[in-house]
Amino acid sequence: MTRPMTSSKPVVELQGISKEYKSGPKTILVLEHVDLAIKVGERLAVAGPSGSGKSTLLNLIGTLDAPTSGRVMFKGRDVAKLSPKDIARVRNRDIGFVFQQHHLLPQYTVLENVLIPTLIAEAAPRVVKRAEELLDRVGLADRVDHRPNEISGGERQRVAVVRALINRPSLLLADEPTGSLNQQAADELARLLIELNKEFEMAGRPHARGDCGGAAWAGRVRNGPDQPAVRRAARGEGSR
Amino acid sequence: MDRTNRPFDGRLAERVRADEPRLDVAAVLRLPGMLSLPPERQRSYDQLNRVQVLGVDSEFFTFAEAPAAVALDPQTIAVNEKTARALEIKPGDDVVLRVMRPNRMPLDAPLASRNGQPAAVSVVTVAAVLTAGQLGRFSLSANQLEPYNVFADRSWLQGLAGEEGVANLLIAGGDVERGDAQRAMDRAWDLEDVGLRLRSHPSGVIQLESDSIFIDDEAVSAAREIAGSSPTLTYLVNSISHDGRMTPYSFVQAGPAPPGMESGEAVINQWVADELGAAPGDTLDVAYLKLLPNNTFVEQTRRFTVHSIASMEELAIERDLAPQFPGLSDVESCADWSIGMPMDESRLKDPANEAYWRKYGQTPKLVLCFDDARQMWANQFGSVTAVRFSGSGLDVAGVAERLRQNISGEKIGLDFVPVRELGRTAVSQSMDFGGLFLGMSLFLIIAALMLLGLLYVFGLQQRAPEIATLASLGFSPSRIRGIFLLESAPTTVAGAVLGAIGGTGYARLLLAGLARFWPAAVAGTPVSFHASAGTMAAGGGIAVGCAMVVVVAVLWRASRYSPRQLFATDFASVSTAPRRCNWLLVPPTAALVPAVGLSLGAWLTQPGSYALDFFAVGALMLLALLGYGWWLLSRLGSRQSFTRPRVWKLAVVNLTRRRGRTLSVAGLTACGCFLVFAVSSMQENVGLHASDRSSGTGGFAVFAETTIPVTGSPADAGATIRADAAPLRVRDGDDAGCLNLNRAQLPTVMSWVASF
Ligand SMILES: Nc1ncnc2c1ncn2[C@@H]1O[C@H](COP(=O)(O)OP(=O)(O)O)[C@@H](O)[C@H]1O
Ligand SMILES: [Mg+2]
């Protein structure tokens, strides 16, 4: 179900990834030998019940966490070997992240929140225009001067999406972005993501909700029995 | 110069100045005194004791920074501000001034005159109140305390004290080394200045005598260096008796012995031989009063064998050369004698003796060997009443010059004391309150810095998700640090500036309050505010630096966590994994060992000052206990379990969740308690153990000080204040007690008079 791609080279590739958490005396193996490649323009959803390791996987893809073993290759470069500066650059330029909680900074307005990633990348005037266009696109044109606590949960999540897209990332990661929204807002956001994915032609990895309902908009649902760890996690056998 | 109050001719100042024109010299008559309000104004605090009364001339005020345009007329005085404040007097007010008369001889020396009042009183008008710049603070002692000063015209004060032309203090200044000044003094002084005089007798004998009856040992040994000199001692004995017959109160002369006379033998005059019926070979009992070191006299008796009898004509020269004793030599009748020894009134009226006195005056009744006399009558004031010079080619001027050369002005009390230098030394070695306060405040400063650090740690911990968000949006760790530093810097700098301004303002206010309302708290030290830009900048800089270090440290620590961890957990909480944490016992033990060692060392060696040890041990103990606390929390933290919930377990969990915070709070509290206990434990109630001999009071509950010396035995003094009293003789000097914050340079010396 892959969309036609401009390039068949993967944006990000996981090679034999394992991830375990240490909690007190126990070690919890969440992911075991996961191999995964995401290509430009591809839409992919990962489904699984709560606690099965979806967030863990997403954090690894998004360089927000390091695997216990295995390699994360981003555009052909081993993330583990990048300097903090280079990782920061990758996060800023190539990855857009939408969290389950919006993680907007409360002290800034909607527009400012959207512009924060551009503080590093682009020159101001054009970026402001683009931010306003994007906010307009998600229906928040008249909310730019509000602060996060002055808008609704769905609106916040849309701001977070715009923030994730502002630097034209090649990979948009969304970890249960609709998880804290009601059905209508969730559907709206899902539609938006699909449209944006088409418009911006980027690799997308929206993370579906545990019941797979949200995976409807994903180009590919990753839940196969060929991934023992994911499967095991899905059966609640993640810990050992 | 001269702290011993030895009076000299006031014109010595001019002679010294003439010798060394670069020297500014002023003669001062400095007398201990009292100042009180006239009866109509009397209140409970109407009298000031231990007032320094300074008889000065215009020369004196040239030493002032801001010379006062005060003309001191007779019957007027100027006072310093402290005196004016204490008595609430102002120019134009009348006050009663009492001064102690200068004395050439100690009041309690044997044969010293008891005639005349020891003090003189006059009602005077306050003409001016002198500021410190006008020499109002004039003091020769190295003490921060300002004396009560009264300035009067010197010649008027001399008249009041009955000592015309006399001064007892020379102050010198100008561009002259102390050595040069002393050399000028050595050239300028005269025998009269040190109370010595030479008398020549037609027989060719020249005799050296002293105003203070007994001659200084220094002068005696200088005189003995001149060939043909011999010391003599004249004394008054109570009685000479032989075979049931007796003559009272007789002068005895001891000097060069007649050829062949040995120790224990005596020459009597013809009158005594007739009166007592004594002949050569007979024995005489001589009863005399001996001055004991405790200032009491005891009567002792010694037996002498008559060696020979001298005719009255032979002894006429002795009559002429007998030293002049005020209150004795100058009275008509023996009954009027008044000297520093107890006398029996009825014996004084002995008619035969009265007749002898009328006819022969001070002619000695008995002549002894000098060594016998010295054995009996030498005392703390000396053992020689005159030195005689006989021989060819001696004249008064020659002997005077030889004596001046042989006597060192310094030893005899005519030395310049470098008071300013001594003062400087005293201050430079003074009690370093800065250090003490810094030691105290060190704990306050540590607590403040801990508080500051905690504030920043908490603030940043709260913002961990923000840090994580920024990191996930592509902000590098250094950029995040930059953002937070940029954000904290202005606030901390503003805080530091505000703190510096507010702090100095508060200090200024505190000092003003201290000086105004509670000067006793600083032992009367004049406190003044001094701020240096350097220390303020350093203080502010340290605060800002500390805050910045904390910010950088917290962010550096945050950067070691992945954004996922920063989002998910609170990065300051430590992992609850079980830890082999026994090595944590090493650092606190390393702090405890020296702390115990220092305490033991201080306990065993009893050093003079515990302050440093005290604070060092305190700081080490704080570190050690915090270290043990950390260890304990680590152990508890690794053992927490909720299988059976208990409220105390909740508490333990919360305590161990952030050990740093828990211990910071504990450390802050400890610093505060330490300060409170340290300050309150260092208070000492002096009165509590006052009756212990080992306490600072020496076991005396009350200490009374008189402005004018009290003479007599301890019992007399005790009777005066109706208590068991131990009199002390005091040589005035710098207070070496705790009220003098400076190092005493010439400490007050108190000598035990009584065998108590
Ligand atoms: N910091 C952590 N320490 C220990 N275990 C964790 C930690 N974070 C997540 N886990 C465990 O890893 C598993 C996967 O979690 P997660 O990836 O958040 O699941 P999902 O997002 O699929 O709900 C869960 O069983 C969870 O308990
Ligand atoms: Mg999740």
Tab-separated table of N, CA, C and O in Angstrom, chain B residues 503-540:
chain	number	residue	atom	x	y	z
B	503	GLY	N	21.154	45.540	51.095
B	503	GLY	CA	21.999	45.044	52.181
B	503	GLY	C	22.808	46.162	52.806
B	503	GLY	O	22.862	46.297	54.030
B	504	THR	N	23.430	46.987	51.960
B	504	THR	CA	24.217	48.079	52.520
B	504	THR	C	23.312	49.077	53.234
B	504	THR	O	23.669	49.598	54.285
B	505	GLY	N	22.137	49.287	52.651
B	505	GLY	CA	21.203	50.201	53.302
B	505	GLY	C	20.820	49.678	54.675
B	505	GLY	O	20.822	50.424	55.662
B	506	TYR	N	20.582	48.384	54.733
B	506	TYR	CA	20.195	47.776	56.013
B	506	TYR	C	21.349	47.871	57.008
B	506	TYR	O	21.154	48.205	58.173
B	507	ALA	N	22.573	47.590	56.504
B	507	ALA	CA	23.749	47.668	57.378
B	507	ALA	C	23.900	49.087	57.917
B	507	ALA	O	24.185	49.296	59.103
B	508	ARG	N	23.714	50.059	57.027
B	508	ARG	CA	23.837	51.457	57.427
B	508	ARG	C	22.836	51.781	58.542
B	508	ARG	O	23.173	52.385	59.550
B	509	LEU	N	21.616	51.311	58.328
B	509	LEU	CA	20.551	51.556	59.289
B	509	LEU	C	20.888	50.910	60.632
B	509	LEU	O	20.739	51.501	61.696
B	510	LEU	N	21.396	49.671	60.540
B	510	LEU	CA	21.729	48.908	61.735
B	510	LEU	C	22.811	49.630	62.528
B	510	LEU	O	22.720	49.773	63.754
B	511	LEU	N	23.844	50.090	61.811
B	511	LEU	CA	24.952	50.771	62.480
B	511	LEU	C	24.465	52.063	63.118
B	511	LEU	O	24.849	52.389	64.243
B	512	ALA	N	23.624	52.773	62.376
B	512	ALA	CA	23.105	54.028	62.919
B	512	ALA	C	22.330	53.737	64.200
B	512	ALA	O	22.493	54.424	65.211
B	513	GLY	N	21.516	52.681	64.149
B	513	GLY	CA	20.736	52.313	65.317
B	513	GLY	C	21.623	51.905	66.478
B	513	GLY	O	21.406	52.285	67.627
B	514	LEU	N	22.672	51.138	66.137
B	514	LEU	CA	23.604	50.654	67.152
B	514	LEU	C	24.289	51.829	67.840
B	514	LEU	O	24.396	51.894	69.071
B	515	ALA	N	24.763	52.777	67.024
B	515	ALA	CA	25.481	53.919	67.573
B	515	ALA	C	24.546	54.798	68.400
B	515	ALA	O	24.946	55.344	69.423
B	516	ARG	N	23.290	54.878	67.938
B	516	ARG	CA	22.377	55.807	68.563
B	516	ARG	C	21.768	55.211	69.831
B	516	ARG	O	21.724	55.852	70.862
B	517	PHE	N	21.295	53.942	69.721
B	517	PHE	CA	20.496	53.400	70.803
B	517	PHE	C	21.231	52.382	71.671
B	517	PHE	O	20.826	52.107	72.776
B	518	TRP	N	22.274	51.785	71.153
B	518	TRP	CA	22.877	50.704	71.926
B	518	TRP	C	24.396	50.685	71.777
B	518	TRP	O	24.964	49.695	71.325
B	519	PRO	N	25.078	51.773	72.127
B	519	PRO	CA	26.532	51.812	71.932
B	519	PRO	C	27.246	50.769	72.784
B	519	PRO	O	28.333	50.324	72.427
B	520	ALA	N	26.626	50.350	73.890
B	520	ALA	CA	27.289	49.373	74.757
B	520	ALA	C	27.524	48.062	74.021
B	520	ALA	O	28.464	47.335	74.320
B	521	ALA	N	26.675	47.771	73.042
B	521	ALA	CA	26.802	46.507	72.316
B	521	ALA	C	28.123	46.421	71.575
B	521	ALA	O	28.625	45.343	71.306
B	522	VAL	N	28.693	47.560	71.246
B	522	VAL	CA	29.968	47.533	70.531
B	522	VAL	C	31.073	48.106	71.415
B	522	VAL	O	32.080	48.602	70.930
B	523	ALA	N	30.871	48.020	72.722
B	523	ALA	CA	31.877	48.446	73.685
B	523	ALA	C	32.305	49.887	73.440
B	523	ALA	O	33.455	50.247	73.601
B	524	GLY	N	31.353	50.700	73.016
B	524	GLY	CA	31.649	52.116	72.863
B	524	GLY	C	32.482	52.468	71.660
B	524	GLY	O	32.857	53.613	71.480
B	525	THR	N	32.801	51.468	70.857
B	525	THR	CA	33.566	51.773	69.659
B	525	THR	C	32.754	52.696	68.762
B	525	THR	O	31.582	52.454	68.544
B	526	PRO	N	33.397	53.731	68.261
B	526	PRO	CA	32.650	54.524	67.287
B	526	PRO	C	32.476	53.683	66.024
B	526	PRO	O	33.451	53.260	65.409
B	527	VAL	N	31.239	53.376	65.677
B	527	VAL	CA	31.011	52.564	64.483
B	527	VAL	C	30.652	53.490	63.334
B	527	VAL	O	29.908	54.438	63.491
B	528	SER	N	31.223	53.220	62.207
B	528	SER	CA	30.876	54.014	61.044
B	528	SER	C	30.743	53.082	59.855
B	528	SER	O	31.313	51.995	59.832
B	529	PHE	N	29.956	53.542	58.913
B	529	PHE	CA	29.664	52.696	57.766
B	529	PHE	C	30.778	52.839	56.745
B	529	PHE	O	31.212	53.932	56.433
B	530	HIS	N	31.249	51.714	56.269
B	530	HIS	CA	32.259	51.770	55.222
B	530	HIS	C	31.918	50.725	54.175
B	530	HIS	O	31.838	49.546	54.474
B	531	ALA	N	31.678	51.171	52.970
B	531	ALA	CA	31.405	50.221	51.899
B	531	ALA	C	32.456	50.423	50.824
B	531	ALA	O	32.833	51.547	50.524
B	532	SER	N	32.962	49.330	50.313
B	532	SER	CA	33.874	49.488	49.187
B	532	SER	C	33.222	48.835	47.975
B	532	SER	O	32.611	47.767	48.084
B	533	ALA	N	33.349	49.510	46.870
B	533	ALA	CA	32.733	49.005	45.645
B	533	ALA	C	33.225	47.590	45.363
B	533	ALA	O	32.464	46.735	44.908
B	534	GLY	N	34.488	47.356	45.700
B	534	GLY	CA	35.066	46.040	45.431
B	534	GLY	C	34.323	44.923	46.134
B	534	GLY	O	33.927	43.936	45.507
B	535	THR	N	34.102	45.077	47.461
B	535	THR	CA	33.448	43.991	48.193
B	535	THR	C	32.005	43.830	47.735
B	535	THR	O	31.495	42.713	47.645
B	536	MET	N	31.353	44.963	47.455
B	536	MET	CA	29.962	44.856	46.998
B	536	MET	C	29.904	44.128	45.662
B	536	MET	O	29.067	43.247	45.448
B	537	ALA	N	30.828	44.503	44.768
B	537	ALA	CA	30.853	43.841	43.468
B	537	ALA	C	31.158	42.362	43.657
B	537	ALA	O	30.532	41.492	43.019
B	538	ALA	N	32.101	42.055	44.566
B	538	ALA	CA	32.447	40.653	44.795
B	538	ALA	C	31.240	39.891	45.314
B	538	ALA	O	30.930	38.793	44.846
B	539	GLY	N	30.537	40.498	46.293
B	539	GLY	CA	29.365	39.829	46.854
B	539	GLY	C	28.319	39.554	45.790
B	539	GLY	O	27.845	38.423	45.624
B	540	GLY	N	27.996	40.592	45.034
B	540	GLY	CA	27.011	40.426	43.967
B	540	GLY	C	27.488	39.417	42.940
B	540	GLY	O	26.728	38.549	42.499
